[in-house]
Amino acid sequence: MKWRCGVCGYIHDGDQPPEKCPKCGAPREKFAQLTDEEARLIERSRYTNNLHAKLIALMQKVEALADEGIKDNLDPGCLIVFQAAKKQAHILAQMAKAEIQTHISKGKWG
């Protein structure tokens, strides 16, 4: 069973809601049990949202690596590769963030 805090949106997994919300401290009475459909959607999306978070972290590493290559500036060809890598890594990270935001707005988070 899943429970949502009516104050902050925290999702709790368990047979009963917690005594108080771990995030905002709201009392148990502020939690509402999610429907089976809502709970399935959240459970299913947790996997994909985690993949998006890992992709964002990986793209941040690519950007940092590209910065090293840009700073090294061995020759024009290398510079082009590292600049392109930095730009594309930034775009992919932003796309993943936007997708997570879409999931949140559709209740696919928790």
N, CA, C and O atoms as a DFTB+ gen file, in Angstrom:
440 C
 N C O
     1  1       0.838      -1.181       0.000
     2  2       0.000       0.000       0.000
     3  2       0.878       1.238       0.000
     4  3       1.982       1.242       0.546
     5  1       0.367       2.283      -0.622
     6  2       1.086       3.544      -0.679
     7  2       0.188       4.647      -0.136
     8  3      -1.028       4.642      -0.323
     9  1       0.829       5.586       0.540
    10  2       0.130       6.698       1.179
    11  2       0.804       7.999       0.763
    12  3       2.032       8.059       0.689
    13  1       0.024       9.040       0.490
    14  2       0.563      10.342       0.093
    15  2       0.244      11.367       1.175
    16  3      -0.887      11.482       1.647
    17  1       1.286      12.107       1.546
    18  2       1.096      13.205       2.498
    19  2       0.350      14.323       1.785
    20  3       0.762      14.770       0.715
    21  1      -0.739      14.770       2.376
    22  2      -1.530      15.837       1.796
    23  2      -0.900      17.209       1.927
    24  3      -1.375      18.172       1.325
    25  1       0.156      17.310       2.701
    26  2       0.830      18.592       2.886
    27  2       1.972      18.759       1.880
    28  3       2.058      19.780       1.198
    29  1       2.847      17.754       1.793
    30  2       4.049      17.913       0.959
    31  2       4.133      16.945      -0.216
    32  3       4.980      17.122      -1.092
    33  1       3.275      15.926      -0.257
    34  2       3.297      14.975      -1.365
    35  2       4.200      13.774      -1.180
    36  3       4.304      12.938      -2.077
    37  1       4.854      13.672      -0.037
    38  2       5.721      12.520       0.247
    39  2       4.929      11.229       0.093
    40  3       3.784      11.149       0.537
    41  1       5.535      10.202      -0.542
    42  2       4.884       8.902      -0.708
    43  2       5.507       7.921       0.283
    44  3       6.726       7.754       0.339
    45  1       4.641       7.281       1.059
    46  2       5.074       6.287       2.046
    47  2       4.591       4.917       1.591
    48  3       3.439       4.761       1.186
    49  1       5.471       3.929       1.659
    50  2       5.126       2.541       1.368
    51  2       4.926       1.803       2.677
    52  3       5.807       1.814       3.537
    53  1       3.782       1.163       2.837
    54  2       3.537       0.395       4.047
    55  2       2.066       0.124       4.263
    56  3       1.213       0.674       3.566
    57  1       1.770      -0.727       5.234
    58  2       0.381      -1.088       5.527
    59  2      -0.400       0.082       6.117
    60  3      -1.622       0.149       5.984
    61  1       0.309       1.004       6.770
    62  2      -0.323       2.179       7.374
    63  2       0.568       3.390       7.119
    64  3       1.767       3.246       6.878
    65  1      -0.017       4.576       7.172
    66  2       0.832       5.762       7.041
    67  2       1.711       5.913       8.285
    68  3       1.388       5.366       9.340
    69  1       2.804       6.642       8.170
    70  2       3.667       6.844       9.341
    71  2       2.983       7.741      10.374
    72  3       2.025       8.448      10.061
    73  1       3.484       7.702      11.592
    74  2       2.952       8.557      12.657
    75  2       3.008      10.030      12.251
    76  3       2.079      10.800      12.492
    77  1       4.134      10.392      11.625
    78  2       4.270      11.744      11.091
    79  2       5.087      11.657       9.813
    80  3       5.873      10.727       9.630
    81  1       4.898      12.625       8.935
    82  2       5.600      12.648       7.652
    83  2       7.091      12.854       7.879
    84  3       7.486      13.796       8.566
    85  1       7.931      11.979       7.308
    86  2       9.374      12.152       7.467
    87  2       9.902      13.431       6.823
    88  3      10.951      13.938       7.220
    89  1       9.184      13.953       5.836
    90  2       9.654      15.152       5.137
    91  2       9.201      16.433       5.817
    92  3      10.014      17.318       6.085
    93  1       7.896      16.535       6.101
    94  2       7.382      17.818       6.608
    95  2       6.853      17.756       8.042
    96  3       6.535      18.791       8.627
    97  1       6.756      16.554       8.612
    98  2       6.298      16.427       9.986
    99  2       4.791      16.432      10.162
   100  3       4.307      16.445      11.294
   101  1       4.035      16.421       9.068
   102  2       2.567      16.408       9.165
   103  2       2.105      15.136       9.878
   104  3       2.735      14.088       9.731
   105  1       1.017      15.211      10.648
   106  2       0.527      14.027      11.367
   107  2      -0.072      12.988      10.410
   108  3      -0.407      13.286       9.264
   109  1      -0.192      11.774      10.917
   110  2      -0.722      10.637      10.167
   111  2      -2.043      10.966       9.461
   112  3      -2.293      10.486       8.356
   113  1      -2.864      11.765      10.085
   114  2      -4.187      12.086       9.541
   115  2      -4.123      12.830       8.210
   116  3      -5.108      12.881       7.473
   117  1      -2.980      13.397       7.910
   118  2      -2.817      14.139       6.649
   119  2      -2.492      13.225       5.468
   120  3      -2.434      13.687       4.328
   121  1      -2.280      11.934       5.727
   122  2      -1.972      10.976       4.661
   123  2      -3.253      10.381       4.098
   124  3      -4.211      10.120       4.825
   125  1      -3.247      10.171       2.781
   126  2      -4.365       9.514       2.104
   127  2      -3.825       8.282       1.377
   128  3      -2.756       8.319       0.769
   129  1      -4.580       7.207       1.454
   130  2      -4.169       5.994       0.768
   131  2      -4.380       6.180      -0.736
   132  3      -5.412       6.691      -1.170
   133  1      -3.395       5.763      -1.515
   134  2      -3.511       5.853      -2.962
   135  2      -4.332       4.683      -3.496
   136  3      -4.344       3.599      -2.913
   137  1      -5.007       4.917      -4.596
   138  2      -5.747       3.829      -5.234
   139  2      -4.749       2.816      -5.783
   140  3      -3.567       3.124      -5.934
   141  1      -5.219       1.618      -6.078
   142  2      -4.339       0.599      -6.655
   143  2      -3.729       1.101      -7.965
   144  3      -2.555       0.856      -8.244
   145  1      -4.527       1.798      -8.758
   146  2      -4.027       2.312     -10.038
   147  2      -2.928       3.353      -9.817
   148  3      -1.900       3.317     -10.493
   149  1      -3.136       4.278      -8.878
   150  2      -2.117       5.287      -8.567
   151  2      -0.844       4.628      -8.049
   152  3       0.261       5.015      -8.429
   153  1      -1.001       3.636      -7.183
   154  2       0.151       2.943      -6.608
   155  2       0.932       2.199      -7.684
   156  3       2.163       2.226      -7.679
   157  1       0.237       1.536      -8.608
   158  2       0.911       0.823      -9.706
   159  2       1.677       1.804     -10.597
   160  3       2.802       1.524     -11.010
   161  1       1.069       2.943     -10.888
   162  2       1.716       3.942     -11.726
   163  2       2.994       4.465     -11.068
   164  3       4.019       4.622     -11.730
   165  1       2.928       4.726      -9.790
   166  2       4.116       5.209      -9.065
   167  2       5.190       4.134      -9.041
   168  3       6.360       4.419      -9.296
   169  1       4.803       2.907      -8.736
   170  2       5.783       1.817      -8.671
   171  2       6.456       1.616     -10.027
   172  3       7.673       1.451     -10.105
   173  1       5.674       1.631     -11.069
   174  2       6.209       1.439     -12.423
   175  2       7.150       2.580     -12.802
   176  3       8.201       2.347     -13.398
   177  1       6.782       3.791     -12.463
   178  2       7.584       4.942     -12.875
   179  2       8.863       5.107     -12.060
   180  3       9.801       5.762     -12.515
   181  1       8.917       4.530     -10.877
   182  2      10.131       4.657     -10.064
   183  2      11.350       4.139     -10.820
   184  3      12.427       4.732     -10.746
   185  1      11.186       3.046     -11.538
   186  2      12.302       2.465     -12.296
   187  2      12.781       3.439     -13.370
   188  3      13.974       3.729     -13.460
   189  1      11.856       3.942     -14.179
   190  2      12.232       4.844     -15.268
   191  2      12.788       6.159     -14.733
   192  3      13.764       6.678     -15.273
   193  1      12.187       6.700     -13.688
   194  2      12.692       7.939     -13.113
   195  2      14.110       7.762     -12.585
   196  3      14.932       8.673     -12.683
   197  1      14.395       6.592     -12.028
   198  2      15.744       6.304     -11.565
   199  2      16.724       6.265     -12.744
   200  3      17.851       6.747     -12.639
   201  1      16.281       5.687     -13.866
   202  2      17.131       5.676     -15.060
   203  2      17.402       7.101     -15.547
   204  3      18.525       7.422     -15.937
   205  1      16.384       7.948     -15.524
   206  2      16.580       9.348     -15.919
   207  2      17.587      10.032     -14.989
   208  3      18.453      10.774     -15.453
   209  1      17.479       9.791     -13.697
   210  2      18.411      10.399     -12.742
   211  2      19.846       9.932     -13.007
   212  3      20.784      10.726     -12.935
   213  1      20.011       8.652     -13.310
   214  2      21.346       8.133     -13.635
   215  2      21.869       8.742     -14.925
   216  3      23.059       9.038     -15.034
   217  1      20.987       8.933     -15.908
   218  2      21.392       9.546     -17.166
   219  2      21.861      10.989     -16.931
   220  3      22.866      11.419     -17.496
   221  1      21.135      11.720     -16.105
   222  2      21.527      13.099     -15.781
   223  2      22.917      13.117     -15.148
   224  3      23.759      13.934     -15.521
   225  1      23.154      12.228     -14.201
   226  2      24.462      12.166     -13.533
   227  2      25.566      11.810     -14.531
   228  3      26.660      12.372     -14.483
   229  1      25.275      10.893     -15.414
   230  2      26.258      10.494     -16.424
   231  2      26.563      11.659     -17.376
   232  3      27.719      11.883     -17.737
   233  1      25.536      12.387     -17.775
   234  2      25.748      13.526     -18.675
   235  2      26.547      14.631     -17.992
   236  3      27.307      15.341     -18.650
   237  1      26.384      14.781     -16.690
   238  2      27.204      15.751     -15.957
   239  2      28.677      15.348     -15.999
   240  3      29.559      16.202     -16.085
   241  1      28.936      14.042     -15.939
   242  2      30.316      13.555     -16.049
   243  2      30.860      13.791     -17.459
   244  3      32.022      14.159     -17.627
   245  1      30.017      13.580     -18.468
   246  2      30.440      13.837     -19.849
   247  2      30.773      15.315     -20.027
   248  3      31.775      15.653     -20.656
   249  1      29.939      16.197     -19.476
   250  2      30.220      17.634     -19.572
   251  2      31.563      17.978     -18.915
   252  3      32.342      18.758     -19.462
   253  1      31.826      17.401     -17.756
   254  2      33.092      17.671     -17.064
   255  2      34.277      17.147     -17.875
   256  3      35.304      17.818     -17.979
   257  1      34.137      15.962     -18.446
   258  2      35.188      15.401     -19.289
   259  2      35.411      16.279     -20.519
   260  3      36.550      16.538     -20.907
   261  1      34.323      16.731     -21.125
   262  2      34.426      17.604     -22.293
   263  2      35.124      18.910     -21.926
   264  3      35.921      19.424     -22.712
   265  1      34.840      19.447     -20.758
   266  2      35.528      20.664     -20.303
   267  2      37.038      20.455     -20.233
   268  3      37.810      21.349     -20.582
   269  1      37.459      19.269     -19.782
   270  2      38.894      18.967     -19.731
   271  2      39.485      18.952     -21.134
   272  3      40.569      19.484     -21.369
   273  1      38.759      18.336     -22.063
   274  2      39.239      18.296     -23.450
   275  2      39.288      19.672     -24.084
   276  3      40.215      19.988     -24.830
   277  1      38.285      20.492     -23.785
   278  2      38.264      21.866     -24.312
   279  2      39.445      22.657     -23.749
   280  3      40.114      23.395     -24.472
   281  1      39.688      22.494     -22.464
   282  2      40.810      23.202     -21.820
   283  2      42.146      22.736     -22.405
   284  3      43.051      23.545     -22.610
   285  1      42.266      21.439     -22.671
   286  2      43.496      20.891     -23.237
   287  2      43.753      21.453     -24.628
   288  3      44.887      21.795     -24.965
   289  1      42.687      21.550     -25.444
   290  2      42.744      22.196     -26.762
   291  2      43.935      21.734     -27.598
   292  3      44.710      22.553     -28.092
   293  1      44.078      20.407     -27.753
   294  2      45.205      19.860     -28.496
   295  2      45.221      20.343     -29.941
   296  3      46.251      20.800     -30.438
   297  1      44.086      20.243     -30.609
   298  2      44.010      20.720     -31.987
   299  2      42.544      21.002     -32.331
   300  3      41.650      20.630     -31.571
   301  1      42.292      21.656     -33.469
   302  2      40.913      22.034     -33.804
   303  2      39.939      20.857     -33.868
   304  3      38.782      20.998     -33.471
   305  1      40.381      19.711     -34.354
   306  2      39.503      18.538     -34.428
   307  2      39.070      18.064     -33.052
   308  3      37.899      17.749     -32.838
   309  1      39.999      18.015     -32.132
   310  2      39.682      17.608     -30.755
   311  2      38.717      18.598     -30.124
   312  3      37.757      18.203     -29.463
   313  1      38.969      19.871     -30.328
   314  2      38.122      20.905     -29.761
   315  2      36.685      20.743     -30.247
   316  3      35.749      20.856     -29.455
   317  1      36.501      20.481     -31.526
   318  2      35.161      20.285     -32.090
   319  2      34.454      19.107     -31.423
   320  3      33.276      19.197     -31.077
   321  1      35.179      18.002     -31.246
   322  2      34.591      16.809     -30.617
   323  2      34.152      17.117     -29.192
   324  3      33.030      16.793     -28.802
   325  1      35.025      17.735     -28.421
   326  2      34.697      18.007     -27.023
   327  2      33.602      19.055     -26.876
   328  3      32.772      18.952     -25.972
   329  1      33.584      20.051     -27.738
   330  2      32.508      21.038     -27.703
   331  2      31.166      20.390     -28.041
   332  3      30.152      20.685     -27.408
   333  1      31.164      19.508     -29.039
   334  2      29.923      18.818     -29.412
   335  2      29.454      17.907     -28.284
   336  3      28.261      17.844     -27.988
   337  1      30.386      17.205     -27.658
   338  2      30.034      16.309     -26.548
   339  2      29.418      17.101     -25.407
   340  3      28.423      16.681     -24.818
   341  1      30.010      18.245     -25.096
   342  2      29.484      19.073     -24.008
   343  2      28.076      19.552     -24.335
   344  3      27.181      19.481     -23.493
   345  1      27.883      20.033     -25.540
   346  2      26.572      20.541     -25.940
   347  2      25.514      19.439     -25.907
   348  3      24.427      19.639     -25.365
   349  1      25.824      18.289     -26.477
   350  2      24.844      17.194     -26.526
   351  2      24.568      16.621     -25.139
   352  3      23.433      16.249     -24.844
   353  1      25.579      16.545     -24.291
   354  2      25.374      16.061     -22.925
   355  2      24.437      16.994     -22.169
   356  3      23.568      16.543     -21.423
   357  1      24.618      18.288     -22.364
   358  2      23.740      19.261     -21.708
   359  2      22.304      19.101     -22.200
   360  3      21.367      19.106     -21.401
   361  1      22.135      18.960     -23.501
   362  2      20.794      18.787     -24.069
   363  2      20.136      17.531     -23.521
   364  3      18.976      17.576     -23.109
   365  1      20.852      16.410     -23.507
   366  2      20.276      15.153     -23.000
   367  2      19.904      15.255     -21.525
   368  3      18.857      14.755     -21.115
   369  1      20.747      15.894     -20.729
   370  2      20.429      16.057     -19.304
   371  2      19.171      16.896     -19.138
   372  3      18.312      16.572     -18.318
   373  1      19.057      17.973     -19.910
   374  2      17.871      18.829     -19.821
   375  2      16.624      18.079     -20.278
   376  3      15.554      18.256     -19.695
   377  1      16.743      17.250     -21.306
   378  2      15.604      16.456     -21.772
   379  2      15.143      15.488     -20.684
   380  3      13.944      15.321     -20.459
   381  1      16.105      14.851     -20.011
   382  2      15.758      13.914     -18.939
   383  2      15.085      14.649     -17.783
   384  3      14.131      14.135     -17.198
   385  1      15.566      15.832     -17.450
   386  2      14.938      16.633     -16.389
   387  2      13.512      17.004     -16.768
   388  3      12.604      16.944     -15.938
   389  1      13.321      17.388     -18.022
   390  2      11.975      17.743     -18.489
   391  2      11.046      16.541     -18.423
   392  3       9.872      16.684     -18.082
   393  1      11.557      15.364     -18.746
   394  2      10.728      14.154     -18.690
   395  2      10.345      13.835     -17.250
   396  3       9.206      13.449     -16.985
   397  1      11.274      13.989     -16.326
   398  2      10.951      13.784     -14.913
   399  2       9.873      14.773     -14.477
   400  3       8.941      14.403     -13.764
   401  1       9.998      16.025     -14.902
   402  2       8.990      17.030     -14.566
   403  2       7.623      16.622     -15.114
   404  3       6.608      16.785     -14.435
   405  1       7.593      16.099     -16.322
   406  2       6.343      15.607     -16.906
   407  2       5.773      14.479     -16.068
   408  3       4.569      14.434     -15.815
   409  1       6.632      13.570     -15.637
   410  2       6.175      12.462     -14.787
   411  2       5.579      12.984     -13.486
   412  3       4.533      12.512     -13.041
   413  1       6.244      13.952     -12.883
   414  2       5.746      14.511     -11.621
   415  2       4.357      15.113     -11.821
   416  3       3.457      14.903     -11.008
   417  1       4.195      15.860     -12.906
   418  2       2.905      16.512     -13.140
   419  2       1.779      15.511     -13.428
   420  3       0.601      15.836     -13.273
   421  1       2.145      14.296     -13.847
   422  2       1.161      13.257     -14.132
   423  2       1.022      12.260     -12.982
   424  3       0.341      11.244     -13.120
   425  1       1.662      12.545     -11.853
   426  2       1.573      11.653     -10.708
   427  2       2.464      10.420     -10.824
   428  3       2.301       9.464     -10.066
   429  1       3.385      10.436     -11.749
   430  2       4.303       9.299     -11.952
   431  2       5.593       9.522     -11.164
   432  3       6.689       9.501     -11.725
   433  1       5.448       9.728      -9.895
   434  2       6.596       9.979      -9.041
   435  2       6.245       9.567      -7.641
   436  3       5.086       9.661      -7.236
   437  1       7.212       9.119      -6.901
   438  2       6.940       8.828      -5.516
   439  2       7.858       7.824      -4.914
   440  3       7.725       7.494      -3.735
